[in-house]
Short mmCIF file of C-alpha atoms and ligand atoms in Angstrom, two decimals:
data_model
loop_
_atom_site.label_atom_id
_atom_site.label_comp_id
_atom_site.label_asym_id
_atom_site.label_seq_id
_atom_site.Cartn_x
_atom_site.Cartn_y
_atom_site.Cartn_z
CA MET G 26 61.49 192.80 171.37
CA PRO G 27 64.67 190.76 171.59
CA SER G 28 67.05 191.09 168.61
CA GLU G 29 68.14 188.28 166.57
CA PHE G 30 71.51 188.32 168.32
CA ASP G 31 69.83 188.32 171.77
CA LEU G 32 67.87 185.21 170.78
CA ILE G 33 70.95 183.36 169.47
CA ARG G 34 72.97 184.26 172.58
CA ARG G 35 70.31 183.44 175.01
CA HIS G 36 68.77 180.25 173.52
CA PHE G 37 71.33 178.78 171.11
CA THR G 38 74.73 179.25 172.60
CA ARG G 39 76.09 176.56 174.75
CA PRO G 40 79.60 175.58 175.74
CA ALA G 41 81.06 173.35 172.96
CA ARG G 42 82.20 169.87 173.91
CA HIS G 43 84.32 169.13 170.81
CA THR G 44 83.99 171.93 168.44
CA ALA G 45 87.14 174.11 167.68
CA LEU G 46 85.02 177.25 167.02
CA SER G 47 81.28 177.28 167.67
CA VAL G 48 78.29 179.74 167.54
CA GLY G 49 79.28 183.43 167.15
CA ASP G 50 81.64 183.80 164.25
CA ASP G 51 81.08 183.77 160.40
CA ALA G 52 81.63 180.08 160.33
CA ALA G 53 82.16 177.26 162.74
CA LEU G 54 85.38 175.15 162.67
CA LEU G 55 84.99 171.39 162.89
CA ALA G 56 87.91 169.04 163.20
CA PRO G 57 87.06 165.43 162.41
CA ARG G 58 89.41 162.90 163.95
CA ALA G 59 92.09 161.06 162.05
CA GLY G 60 90.91 158.35 159.81
CA MET G 61 87.25 159.48 159.88
CA GLN G 62 84.96 160.31 157.06
CA LEU G 63 82.32 163.07 157.60
CA ALA G 64 78.75 161.85 157.11
CA VAL G 65 76.42 164.89 156.40
CA SER G 66 72.69 165.03 156.33
CA THR G 67 69.95 167.74 156.26
CA ASP G 68 66.40 167.39 157.24
CA MET G 69 63.80 170.18 157.17
CA LEU G 70 60.67 170.18 159.22
CA VAL G 71 57.87 172.38 157.76
CA ALA G 72 54.86 173.49 159.80
CA GLY G 73 51.78 172.12 158.26
CA THR G 74 53.57 169.41 156.31
CA HIS G 75 55.68 167.59 159.05
CA PHE G 76 53.97 168.87 162.24
CA PHE G 77 50.97 170.78 163.35
CA PRO G 78 51.70 174.53 163.57
CA ASP G 79 50.57 174.52 167.24
CA ALA G 80 52.83 171.54 168.12
CA GLU G 81 54.36 171.58 171.51
CA PRO G 82 57.78 173.45 171.01
CA GLU G 83 59.87 171.40 173.42
CA ALA G 84 58.99 168.05 171.68
CA LEU G 85 59.50 169.76 168.32
CA GLY G 86 63.02 170.81 169.39
CA TRP G 87 63.77 167.16 170.30
CA LYS G 88 62.36 165.79 167.07
CA THR G 89 64.08 168.36 164.76
CA LEU G 90 67.43 167.02 165.93
CA ALA G 91 66.36 163.46 166.50
CA VAL G 92 65.38 162.80 162.94
CA ASN G 93 68.76 164.03 161.72
CA ILE G 94 70.59 161.85 164.20
CA SER G 95 68.59 158.93 162.84
CA ASP G 96 69.92 159.56 159.35
CA LEU G 97 73.44 159.21 160.75
CA ALA G 98 72.54 156.17 162.67
CA ALA G 99 71.41 154.63 159.38
CA MET G 100 74.85 155.04 157.96
CA GLY G 101 76.57 153.68 161.11
CA ALA G 102 77.98 157.14 161.76
CA GLU G 103 78.42 158.95 165.17
CA PRO G 104 76.63 162.16 165.43
CA ARG G 105 79.02 165.05 166.38
CA TRP G 106 77.90 168.53 165.14
CA ALA G 107 74.69 170.22 164.00
CA VAL G 108 73.79 173.55 162.56
CA LEU G 109 70.35 174.89 162.98
CA ALA G 110 68.46 177.11 160.43
CA LEU G 111 65.37 178.56 162.01
CA SER G 112 62.57 180.57 160.32
CA LEU G 113 60.16 181.96 162.79
CA PRO G 114 56.95 184.03 162.20
CA VAL G 115 57.52 185.91 165.49
CA ALA G 116 60.17 186.19 168.22
CA ASP G 117 58.14 184.33 170.91
CA GLU G 118 60.70 183.86 173.59
CA ALA G 119 58.77 181.26 175.56
CA TRP G 120 58.32 179.21 172.39
CA ILE G 121 62.02 179.49 171.45
CA ALA G 122 63.22 178.69 174.95
CA ALA G 123 60.96 175.57 175.02
CA PHE G 124 62.18 174.61 171.59
CA ALA G 125 65.91 175.03 172.57
CA ARG G 126 65.29 172.99 175.73
CA GLY G 127 64.08 170.12 173.67
CA PHE G 128 66.77 170.51 171.09
CA PHE G 129 69.55 170.57 173.58
CA ALA G 130 68.03 167.60 175.54
CA CYS G 131 68.43 165.69 172.45
CA ALA G 132 71.93 167.18 171.73
CA ASP G 133 73.05 166.19 175.21
CA ALA G 134 71.64 162.65 175.03
CA PHE G 135 73.54 161.97 171.77
CA GLY G 136 76.84 164.03 172.26
CA VAL G 137 76.05 166.69 169.60
CA ASP G 138 77.45 170.25 169.56
CA LEU G 139 75.24 172.90 168.11
CA ALA G 140 78.01 174.69 166.12
CA GLY G 141 76.02 177.28 164.27
CA GLY G 142 72.93 178.22 162.31
CA ASP G 143 70.76 180.97 160.98
CA THR G 144 67.71 182.75 162.47
CA THR G 145 65.25 184.61 160.40
CA ARG G 146 61.69 185.78 160.24
CA GLY G 147 59.38 183.82 158.06
CA PRO G 148 56.96 180.94 157.98
CA LEU G 149 57.69 178.39 160.71
CA ASN G 150 60.43 176.09 159.26
CA LEU G 151 63.12 174.13 161.10
CA CYS G 152 66.11 172.87 159.30
CA VAL G 153 69.03 170.97 160.76
CA THR G 154 72.24 169.92 159.01
CA ILE G 155 74.11 167.19 160.90
CA PHE G 156 77.74 166.07 160.69
CA GLY G 157 78.96 162.87 161.96
CA GLU G 158 82.03 160.76 161.80
CA VAL G 159 82.53 157.15 160.52
CA PRO G 160 85.78 155.28 160.24
CA ALA G 161 86.78 155.64 156.56
CA GLY G 162 85.12 152.98 154.29
CA THR G 163 82.87 151.54 156.98
CA ALA G 164 79.61 153.44 156.35
CA ILE G 165 76.56 151.27 155.78
CA THR G 166 74.81 152.31 152.59
CA ARG G 167 71.49 151.28 151.08
CA GLY G 168 73.20 149.44 148.18
CA GLY G 169 74.83 146.43 149.77
CA ALA G 170 72.07 143.88 150.27
CA ARG G 171 72.65 140.47 148.68
CA THR G 172 70.36 137.67 147.81
CA GLY G 173 69.91 135.35 150.76
CA ASP G 174 70.50 138.13 153.33
CA ASP G 175 68.06 138.39 156.33
CA LEU G 176 65.88 141.46 156.59
CA TRP G 177 65.79 143.02 160.08
CA ILE G 178 63.84 145.86 161.78
CA THR G 179 64.58 147.36 165.23
CA GLY G 180 61.93 148.06 167.85
CA THR G 181 58.24 148.18 167.23
CA PRO G 182 57.49 150.39 164.26
CA GLY G 183 53.97 151.68 163.81
CA HIS G 184 53.46 153.32 167.12
CA ALA G 185 54.11 156.83 165.68
CA ALA G 186 51.45 156.23 162.98
CA LEU G 187 49.18 154.90 165.58
CA GLY G 188 49.65 157.95 167.65
CA LEU G 189 48.91 160.08 164.60
CA ALA G 190 45.63 158.03 163.99
CA HIS G 191 44.70 158.77 167.58
CA LEU G 192 45.28 162.55 167.16
CA ARG G 193 43.19 162.48 163.98
CA GLY G 194 40.36 160.80 165.83
CA GLU G 195 40.56 157.61 163.65
CA ILE G 196 41.02 155.55 166.78
CA ALA G 197 40.58 156.27 170.46
CA LEU G 198 43.60 154.73 172.20
CA PRO G 199 43.30 153.74 175.93
CA PRO G 200 45.37 156.32 178.00
CA ALA G 201 48.49 154.33 178.41
CA ALA G 202 48.67 153.31 174.77
CA ALA G 203 47.95 156.84 173.73
CA GLN G 204 50.85 158.08 175.86
CA SER G 205 53.42 155.60 174.45
CA CYS G 206 52.27 156.15 170.91
CA LEU G 207 52.37 159.92 171.21
CA ALA G 208 55.82 159.67 172.69
CA ALA G 209 56.93 157.64 169.66
CA LEU G 210 55.45 160.30 167.41
CA HIS G 211 56.74 163.38 169.30
CA ARG G 212 59.97 162.16 170.78
CA PRO G 213 61.44 159.53 168.48
CA GLN G 214 64.58 157.71 169.84
CA PRO G 215 67.11 157.48 167.12
CA ARG G 216 69.06 154.19 167.21
CA ALA G 217 72.48 155.99 167.19
CA ALA G 218 74.49 153.51 169.15
CA PHE G 219 72.93 150.39 167.59
CA GLY G 220 73.53 151.83 164.04
CA GLN G 221 77.18 152.21 164.81
CA ALA G 222 77.36 148.71 166.24
CA LEU G 223 76.12 147.39 162.91
CA ARG G 224 79.23 148.45 161.06
CA GLY G 225 80.69 145.33 159.58
CA VAL G 226 77.58 143.46 160.33
CA ALA G 227 74.75 144.92 158.33
CA SER G 228 75.14 144.79 154.48
CA ALA G 229 72.57 147.56 153.78
CA MET G 230 70.63 149.88 156.09
CA LEU G 231 68.32 152.88 156.24
CA ASP G 232 66.11 154.50 158.85
CA VAL G 233 62.36 154.18 158.41
CA SER G 234 60.85 157.63 158.14
CA ASP G 235 58.29 157.28 155.45
CA GLY G 236 56.91 153.76 156.18
CA LEU G 237 58.63 150.30 156.13
CA LEU G 238 57.53 149.11 152.70
CA GLY G 239 58.34 152.35 151.01
CA ASP G 240 61.75 152.71 152.62
CA LEU G 241 62.52 149.00 151.94
CA GLY G 242 61.92 149.96 148.20
CA HIS G 243 64.94 152.29 148.47
CA ILE G 244 67.13 149.39 149.62
CA LEU G 245 65.80 147.13 146.90
CA GLU G 246 66.33 149.79 144.23
CA SER G 247 69.91 150.65 145.37
CA SER G 248 70.90 147.05 145.87
CA GLY G 249 69.11 145.72 142.72
CA CYS G 250 67.30 142.97 144.46
CA GLY G 251 63.90 142.00 145.83
CA ALA G 252 62.52 140.91 149.18
CA ARG G 253 60.04 138.45 150.68
CA ILE G 254 58.43 139.66 154.05
CA ASP G 255 57.22 137.07 156.43
CA VAL G 256 54.02 138.56 157.78
CA ALA G 257 54.09 136.15 160.81
CA ALA G 258 57.34 137.58 161.85
CA LEU G 259 56.31 141.30 161.84
CA PRO G 260 56.15 142.78 165.35
CA LEU G 261 52.44 143.51 165.24
CA ALA G 262 51.76 142.26 168.80
CA ALA G 263 52.89 145.52 170.36
CA LEU G 264 50.32 147.38 168.20
CA HIS G 265 47.49 144.96 168.95
CA ALA G 266 48.41 145.48 172.71
CA CYS G 267 47.70 149.26 172.16
CA GLY G 268 44.25 148.38 170.78
CA ALA G 269 44.82 148.41 167.05
CA ASP G 270 42.86 145.83 165.06
CA GLU G 271 44.66 143.71 162.41
CA ALA G 272 44.06 146.13 159.52
CA LEU G 273 45.09 149.23 161.37
CA ALA G 274 48.14 147.49 162.98
CA ARG G 275 49.30 146.30 159.56
CA ARG G 276 48.84 149.62 157.93
CA CYS G 277 50.67 151.47 160.72
CA LEU G 278 53.53 149.03 160.70
CA LEU G 279 53.99 148.68 156.94
CA SER G 280 53.08 152.17 155.74
CA GLY G 281 53.17 154.45 158.73
CA GLY G 282 55.99 156.98 158.90
CA ASP G 283 57.98 158.79 161.65
CA ASP G 284 59.20 155.74 163.55
CA TYR G 285 62.99 156.16 162.86
CA GLU G 286 63.67 152.52 163.48
CA LEU G 287 66.51 150.93 161.52
CA LEU G 288 65.73 148.61 158.62
CA PHE G 289 68.78 146.56 157.61
CA THR G 290 69.98 143.44 155.86
CA ALA G 291 72.71 141.07 157.05
CA PRO G 292 73.89 137.60 156.03
CA PRO G 293 72.30 134.70 158.08
CA SER G 294 75.81 134.06 159.57
CA GLN G 295 75.13 137.18 161.70
CA ARG G 296 72.03 135.94 163.44
CA GLU G 297 73.68 135.01 166.68
CA HIS G 298 75.85 138.03 166.81
CA LEU G 299 72.82 140.19 166.21
CA ALA G 300 70.76 138.61 169.03
CA VAL G 301 73.72 139.37 171.39
CA LEU G 302 74.09 142.93 170.10
CA ALA G 303 70.42 143.63 170.46
CA LEU G 304 70.33 142.37 174.01
CA GLY G 305 73.29 144.54 174.87
CA HIS G 306 71.56 147.62 173.56
CA GLY G 307 68.26 146.72 175.22
CA LEU G 308 66.57 146.72 171.84
CA SER G 309 64.12 144.34 170.35
CA LEU G 310 64.94 143.16 166.90
CA SER G 311 62.73 141.25 164.42
CA ARG G 312 63.85 139.10 161.45
CA ILE G 313 61.03 139.95 159.15
CA GLY G 314 62.12 138.45 155.82
CA THR G 315 64.71 137.64 153.16
CA ILE G 316 66.32 139.35 150.31
CA THR G 317 65.66 137.71 146.94
CA ALA G 318 67.16 137.82 143.57
CA THR G 319 64.27 139.45 141.58
CA ALA G 320 65.11 143.13 141.30
CA GLY G 321 62.35 145.39 142.65
CA GLU G 322 59.89 142.57 143.59
CA LEU G 323 58.37 142.74 147.01
CA VAL G 324 56.40 139.67 148.07
CA LEU G 325 54.33 139.31 151.28
CA HIS G 326 54.28 135.92 152.64
CA GLU G 327 51.13 135.58 154.76
CA ALA G 328 50.80 133.50 157.83
CA ASP G 329 48.51 130.96 156.06
CA GLY G 330 51.22 130.43 153.24
CA ARG G 331 49.55 132.59 150.55
CA GLU G 332 51.95 134.99 148.84
CA HIS G 333 51.22 138.24 146.92
CA THR G 334 53.49 140.89 145.46
CA THR G 335 52.87 144.35 146.74
CA ALA G 336 53.85 147.95 145.73
CA HIS G 337 56.47 149.44 147.94
CA ALA G 338 55.38 153.09 147.55
CA GLY G 339 56.09 155.18 150.61
CA TYR G 340 55.19 158.75 151.32
CA ASP G 341 55.98 161.05 148.41
CA HIS G 342 55.64 164.77 149.04
CA PHE G 343 54.89 165.43 145.38
CA ALA G 344 52.73 162.38 144.52
P1 ADP U 412 76.01 185.97 159.52
O1 ADP U 412 75.32 187.29 159.44
O2 ADP U 412 77.57 186.09 159.53
O3 ADP U 412 75.55 184.92 158.77
P2 ADP U 412 74.43 185.45 161.75
O4 ADP U 412 74.16 186.73 162.33
O5 ADP U 412 73.46 184.79 160.86
O6 ADP U 412 75.84 185.51 161.05
O7 ADP U 412 74.72 184.51 163.01
C1 ADP U 412 75.62 184.82 164.05
C2 ADP U 412 76.22 183.57 164.61
O8 ADP U 412 75.14 182.86 165.22
C3 ADP U 412 76.79 182.57 163.66
O9 ADP U 412 77.91 181.95 164.16
C4 ADP U 412 75.76 181.60 163.40
O10 ADP U 412 76.25 180.28 163.11
C5 ADP U 412 75.02 181.54 164.76
N1 ADP U 412 73.58 181.29 164.74
C6 ADP U 412 72.63 181.98 164.11
N2 ADP U 412 71.39 181.43 164.34
C7 ADP U 412 71.64 180.24 165.04
C8 ADP U 412 70.79 179.31 165.61
N3 ADP U 412 69.48 179.25 165.46
N4 ADP U 412 71.48 178.30 166.29
C9 ADP U 412 72.77 178.32 166.44
N5 ADP U 412 73.60 179.19 166.02
C10 ADP U 412 72.97 180.21 165.36
MG1 MG U 413 73.59 184.18 158.77
#
């Protein structure tokens, strides 16, 4: 049976790129660069709540870090360091090795050093705290949306929820669609570079983890405004192309979680600049609505011109 220290040395100790003191001492030493603020976020993934207990460990390793990087992306911050707290029922070395492979693949892809952590026996639970840097005063919060701002979303949200619907047997996706939707669910691609490029451009931003409408509600609440969504502008076509009918595509896009796309607001004067930025990042971008003055009101403007207000409840673990 490997000891806790063998496991840490074998699977979680890698040469540090930019960490003054990394795994192995009582604390890590991080040195933020001059003029930077630290952006810090924690996300916990719990077996049975956030993933199936028999989930493939390599993908789980990727996702555990990716969802944290996404939180920093949503602030316009650059991910730099992470610490990993692991609770494992058994010391299954093959599982841990695969998990670490996925975790470090994501760490390498986004320039993150694993600086420390904790490893303990217990119910399967994966918790990452991530530290990033953002030039002081430039972080993009949820509270800056203003009446008249455009509402934007990156990529094609809804694929992760469609993948989950497929896993649950609610729909049988054709093989190619199943593959891309399951990739969206298991290996989300945080929009780290694009989030940083939005500093000075976006007025408010968050990453969509619990569904577009629910997460939009957080921006509306923090910014004290409302929004009108133009249904015809929603990127539903990509979901239809996967085989989802209108109702399912809409549910996945508006209420599905786990996409980790960026939802942000920006003044209309930024439209041209945003188009150029998106092109430069190889990212599709949809302008899906407008920020309105009525605090907390969310209106859906249908393609036929009808309008109705809607609740913006997202996923609530305690509801
Ligand atoms: P302590 O008893 O002082 O808390 P630990 O024995 O928990 O120290 O950890 C030893 C070292 O290994 C520490 O530097 C800690 O940050 C690191 N560490 C423990 N678990 C992990 C992990 N899963 N990933 C990365 N580093 C880890
Ligand atoms: Mg410890």
